[in-house]
Coordinates of C-alpha atoms (C1' of nucleotides) in Angstrom, one line a residue:
Chain A
M1 CA 0.0 0.0 0.0
V2 CA 2.7 2.5 1.0
V3 CA 4.7 1.0 -1.9
D4 CA 5.9 3.5 -4.4
R5 CA 3.7 6.3 -3.6
L6 CA 7.0 8.2 -3.3
D7 CA 7.2 8.0 -7.1
T8 CA 3.9 9.7 -7.8
T9 CA 4.4 12.0 -4.8
F10 CA 7.8 13.4 -6.0
T11 CA 6.5 13.6 -9.6
A12 CA 3.5 15.7 -8.4
L13 CA 5.9 18.0 -6.5
S14 CA 8.2 18.5 -9.5
D15 CA 6.0 21.1 -11.0
P16 CA 5.9 24.7 -9.7
T17 CA 2.2 25.1 -10.5
R18 CA 1.4 22.1 -8.4
R19 CA 3.6 23.3 -5.5
A20 CA 1.8 26.6 -5.7
M21 CA -1.5 24.8 -5.6
I22 CA -0.3 23.0 -2.4
E23 CA 0.7 26.3 -0.9
R24 CA -2.8 27.6 -1.7
L25 CA -4.6 24.6 -0.4
S26 CA -2.5 24.6 2.8
R27 CA -4.6 27.7 3.7
G28 CA -7.9 25.9 3.1
P29 CA -9.9 23.9 0.5
A30 CA -10.7 25.3 -2.9
S31 CA -12.8 24.5 -5.9
V32 CA -11.2 23.7 -9.3
H33 CA -12.4 27.1 -10.4
G34 CA -10.9 28.7 -7.3
L35 CA -7.6 27.1 -8.2
T36 CA -7.8 28.2 -11.8
E37 CA -7.9 32.0 -11.2
P38 CA -4.6 32.6 -9.6
F39 CA -2.6 30.6 -12.1
A40 CA -3.5 32.0 -15.6
L41 CA -3.8 28.5 -16.9
S42 CA -6.7 26.8 -18.7
Q43 CA -9.3 25.0 -16.6
Q44 CA -8.3 21.8 -18.4
M45 CA -4.7 22.1 -17.4
I46 CA -5.6 22.9 -13.8
S47 CA -7.8 19.8 -13.7
K48 CA -4.8 17.8 -15.2
H49 CA -2.5 19.2 -12.5
I50 CA -5.0 18.4 -9.8
A51 CA -5.2 14.8 -11.2
Y52 CA -1.5 14.4 -10.5
L53 CA -2.0 15.6 -6.9
V54 CA -4.9 13.2 -6.5
R55 CA -3.0 10.3 -8.0
A56 CA -0.3 10.9 -5.4
R57 CA -3.0 11.2 -2.7
I58 CA -1.7 14.7 -1.8
V59 CA -5.2 16.1 -2.6
I60 CA -8.7 14.7 -2.3
K61 CA -11.5 15.8 -4.5
T62 CA -15.1 15.9 -3.4
K63 CA -18.2 16.7 -5.4
R64 CA -20.4 19.4 -4.0
G65 CA -23.1 20.4 -6.4
R66 CA -21.5 21.4 -9.7
E67 CA -18.2 22.1 -7.9
S68 CA -15.3 19.8 -7.1
V69 CA -13.7 20.8 -3.8
C70 CA -10.0 20.0 -3.4
T71 CA -8.6 19.3 0.1
L72 CA -5.0 18.8 1.0
R73 CA -4.0 15.6 2.8
P74 CA -1.5 16.5 5.6
E75 CA -0.1 13.0 5.8
A76 CA 1.1 13.2 2.2
I77 CA 3.4 16.2 2.9
K78 CA 4.5 14.6 6.1
T79 CA 5.6 11.6 4.0
V80 CA 8.0 13.8 2.1
S81 CA 9.4 15.2 5.3
D82 CA 9.9 11.7 6.7
W83 CA 11.8 10.7 3.7
A84 CA 14.2 13.6 3.9
I85 CA 14.6 13.4 7.6
S86 CA 15.6 9.8 7.3
Y87 CA 18.9 11.2 5.9
R88 CA 19.2 13.8 8.7
R89 CA 22.0 11.8 10.3
F90 CA 23.9 12.0 7.0
W91 CA 23.8 15.7 6.5
E92 CA 24.3 16.5 10.2
E93 CA 27.5 14.4 10.2
S94 CA 28.6 16.1 7.0
F95 CA 28.1 19.5 8.5
D96 CA 30.0 18.4 11.6
K97 CA 32.9 17.3 9.4
L98 CA 32.7 20.7 7.7
D99 CA 32.9 22.4 11.0
V100 CA 36.1 20.5 11.8
V101 CA 37.6 21.4 8.5
V102 CA 36.7 25.1 9.0
N103 CA 38.2 25.1 12.5
Q104 CA 41.4 23.5 11.3
M105 CA 41.6 26.1 8.5
K106 CA 41.2 28.9 11.1
K107 CA 43.9 27.4 13.3
A108 CA 46.2 27.0 10.3
E109 CA 45.6 30.6 9.3
A110 CA 46.2 31.9 12.7
G111 CA 49.7 30.5 12.8
D112 CA 50.4 30.9 9.2
D113 CA 50.7 34.7 8.6
K114 CA 54.3 34.6 7.4
K115 CA 53.4 32.4 4.4
H116 CA 50.8 34.9 2.9
G117 CA 53.4 37.5 2.5
Chain B
M1 CA 20.4 30.8 -7.5
V2 CA 18.1 29.0 -5.3
V3 CA 15.5 29.6 -8.0
D4 CA 13.6 26.5 -9.2
R5 CA 16.1 23.9 -8.1
L6 CA 13.0 22.3 -6.5
D7 CA 11.8 21.4 -10.0
T8 CA 14.9 19.4 -10.9
T9 CA 15.3 18.2 -7.3
F10 CA 11.8 16.6 -7.1
T11 CA 12.1 15.3 -10.6
A12 CA 15.4 13.6 -9.6
L13 CA 13.7 12.1 -6.6
S14 CA 10.7 10.8 -8.5
D15 CA 12.6 7.6 -9.6
P16 CA 13.1 4.7 -7.3
T17 CA 16.5 3.9 -8.9
R18 CA 17.7 7.4 -8.1
R19 CA 16.4 7.3 -4.6
A20 CA 18.2 4.0 -4.1
M21 CA 21.4 5.7 -5.4
I22 CA 21.0 8.4 -2.9
E23 CA 20.6 5.8 -0.2
R24 CA 23.8 4.1 -1.4
L25 CA 25.7 7.4 -1.6
S26 CA 24.6 8.4 1.9
R27 CA 26.9 5.7 3.1
G28 CA 29.9 7.1 1.1
P29 CA 31.0 8.1 -2.4
A30 CA 31.0 5.6 -5.2
S31 CA 32.2 5.4 -8.8
V32 CA 29.7 5.0 -11.7
H33 CA 30.8 1.4 -12.0
G34 CA 30.2 1.0 -8.3
L35 CA 26.7 2.3 -8.7
T36 CA 26.0 0.1 -11.7
E37 CA 26.4 -3.3 -10.0
P38 CA 23.6 -3.2 -7.4
F39 CA 21.0 -2.0 -9.9
A40 CA 21.1 -4.4 -12.8
L41 CA 20.8 -1.6 -15.2
S42 CA 23.1 -0.7 -18.2
Q43 CA 26.0 1.6 -17.6
Q44 CA 24.4 4.1 -19.9
M45 CA 21.2 4.3 -17.9
I46 CA 23.1 4.6 -14.6
S47 CA 25.1 7.5 -16.2
K48 CA 21.8 9.0 -17.3
H49 CA 20.3 8.7 -13.8
I50 CA 23.4 10.2 -12.3
A51 CA 23.0 13.1 -14.7
Y52 CA 19.6 13.9 -13.2
L53 CA 21.0 13.9 -9.7
V54 CA 23.9 16.1 -10.9
R55 CA 21.5 18.5 -12.6
A56 CA 19.6 18.9 -9.4
R57 CA 22.9 19.4 -7.6
I58 CA 22.1 16.4 -5.3
V59 CA 25.3 14.7 -6.5
I60 CA 28.7 15.9 -7.5
K61 CA 30.9 14.0 -10.0
T62 CA 34.7 14.2 -9.8
K63 CA 37.1 12.7 -12.2
R64 CA 39.7 10.4 -10.6
G65 CA 41.8 8.7 -13.3
R66 CA 39.4 6.8 -15.5
E67 CA 36.7 6.8 -12.8
S68 CA 34.1 9.3 -12.0
V69 CA 33.4 9.5 -8.3
C70 CA 29.9 10.5 -7.2
T71 CA 29.4 12.3 -3.9
L72 CA 26.2 13.2 -2.2
R73 CA 25.5 16.9 -1.4
P74 CA 23.9 17.0 2.1
E75 CA 22.5 20.5 1.5
A76 CA 20.3 19.1 -1.4
I77 CA 18.5 16.6 0.8
K78 CA 18.1 19.2 3.5
T79 CA 16.4 21.5 0.9
V80 CA 13.7 18.9 0.5
S81 CA 13.3 18.6 4.3
D82 CA 13.0 22.3 4.6
W83 CA 10.3 22.5 1.9
A84 CA 8.2 19.8 3.7
I85 CA 8.8 21.3 7.1
S86 CA 7.5 24.6 5.9
Y87 CA 4.1 23.0 6.0
R88 CA 4.6 21.4 9.3
R89 CA 2.3 23.9 11.0
F90 CA -0.4 22.9 8.5
W91 CA -0.3 19.2 9.2
E92 CA 0.2 19.5 12.9
E93 CA -2.9 21.7 13.0
S94 CA -4.8 19.1 11.0
F95 CA -3.7 16.3 13.3
D96 CA -4.7 18.4 16.3
K97 CA -8.2 18.9 14.8
L98 CA -8.4 15.2 14.2
D99 CA -7.6 14.6 17.8
V100 CA -10.4 16.8 18.8
V101 CA -12.8 14.9 16.5
V102 CA -11.7 11.6 17.8
N103 CA -12.1 12.7 21.4
Q104 CA -15.5 14.0 20.7
M105 CA -16.5 10.7 19.1
K106 CA -15.2 8.8 22.1
K107 CA -17.2 11.1 24.5
A108 CA -20.3 10.7 22.3
E109 CA -19.9 7.0 22.2
A110 CA -19.4 6.8 26.0
G111 CA -22.8 8.5 26.7
D112 CA -24.5 7.1 23.6
D113 CA -25.0 3.4 24.2
K114 CA -28.8 3.4 24.1
K115 CA -28.8 4.6 20.5
H116 CA -26.9 1.7 19.1
G117 CA -29.0 -1.0 20.6
Chain C
dA1 C1' 52.1 -1.7 -27.8
dT2 C1' 47.9 -4.3 -26.7
dA3 C1' 44.1 -5.6 -24.1
dA4 C1' 40.9 -4.8 -20.5
dT5 C1' 38.3 -1.4 -17.9
dC6 C1' 35.6 2.8 -16.9
dT7 C1' 32.9 6.2 -18.8
dA8 C1' 30.7 9.3 -22.3
dC9 C1' 28.4 10.1 -26.6
dT10 C1' 24.9 9.2 -30.2
dA11 C1' 21.0 7.3 -32.2
dC12 C1' 16.8 5.3 -31.6
dC13 C1' 12.1 3.8 -29.4
dA14 C1' 8.0 4.0 -26.2
dT15 C1' 5.7 6.3 -22.8
dA16 C1' 4.7 10.4 -19.7
dT17 C1' 4.0 15.1 -19.2
dG18 C1' 2.9 20.2 -20.1
dG19 C1' 0.0 22.5 -22.9
dT20 C1' -4.0 23.8 -26.4
dT21 C1' -8.6 23.3 -28.6
dG22 C1' -13.1 21.6 -28.9
dT23 C1' -16.9 19.7 -26.7
dG24 C1' -20.5 17.6 -23.7
dG25 C1' -22.7 16.8 -19.0
dA26 C1' -24.3 18.4 -14.9
dT27 C1' -25.8 22.0 -11.8
dA28 C1' -27.4 26.8 -10.6
dG29 C1' -29.9 30.9 -11.6
dG30 C1' -32.9 33.9 -14.5
Chain D
dC1 C1' -37.4 26.3 -20.1
dC2 C1' -33.1 28.7 -21.2
dT3 C1' -28.7 30.2 -20.2
dA4 C1' -24.5 30.6 -17.8
dT5 C1' -21.3 28.3 -14.9
dC6 C1' -18.3 24.5 -13.3
dC7 C1' -16.1 20.6 -14.6
dA8 C1' -14.7 16.3 -17.3
dC9 C1' -13.4 13.9 -21.5
dA10 C1' -11.0 13.4 -25.9
dA11 C1' -7.9 14.5 -29.7
dC12 C1' -3.8 16.5 -30.7
dC13 C1' 1.2 18.4 -30.4
dA14 C1' 6.0 19.2 -28.5
dT15 C1' 9.2 17.9 -25.2
dA16 C1' 11.1 15.1 -21.3
dT17 C1' 12.1 10.8 -19.5
dG18 C1' 13.1 5.5 -19.0
dG19 C1' 15.4 2.3 -21.6
dT20 C1' 18.3 -0.3 -25.4
dA21 C1' 22.2 -0.8 -28.6
dG22 C1' 26.5 0.6 -30.6
dT23 C1' 30.6 2.9 -30.3
dA24 C1' 34.6 5.8 -29.2
dG25 C1' 37.9 8.1 -25.6
dA26 C1' 40.7 7.7 -21.8
dT27 C1' 43.1 5.3 -18.3
dT28 C1' 45.1 1.1 -16.2
dA29 C1' 47.2 -3.4 -16.5
dT30 C1' 50.0 -6.9 -19.0

DNA sequence: ATAATCTACTACCATATGGTTGTGGATAGG
DNA sequence: CCTATCCACAACCATATGGTAGTAGATTAT
């Protein structure tokens, strides 16, 4: 079930329009029409973009009369965060190593004035 | 500079082979050949996948003799984490609301036995 | 020098994606 | 009922991407 949702999730996130949609939806649900206005794109393209978000289960669409209301799924975004954070140890270690190097350089510089002429 | 690196970054992350490469590289640098073996893909495809990671500045390639050594850029992964975490407030609020709903349901259930009979 | 190894470059194919245009269905409002 | 609005569906196009096959360049080993 949780299989390769990461594929469709990251694909959905690779487009700036869709990320902007997420930003918009993070402030509350919106209809397809409501999502069309700010983006200067055709209604068809907006629907297509929404389809990618729905496929990745980032967004849920609900019929309400003649409108389709789009709602953001918080868990989906958290999934991305979880993926990245699983490498937290890696980048923190790297930054620690960088600190060590920087400090060594500072020490070397401090006792190294004569060489720089 | 920081422009739309998110586009290429998320595109790079949308493929399971490339995510596996990142996993591999998070445990240390590797040559193209070293990355080819575990994946049962042609050398050409591996190079192509690496190209996507390089384009997104997730990986850096360095020539060493006849080899190309690939190194992971920790900052790149952190960028993804930062993006997701920028919505942290959103999903935490949502989960809080969910908690409220769940608690209300529990309360309702507790004093509601007669209706279900 | 010759051969084996590591990598890049090119051409080629199928599918996915961003985008347009046209249209039809369903609902809301006059 | 008639019309405007909201949305979906289909056809179509250009480009990007996953993948294969063939080959050539550069470095290492014999």
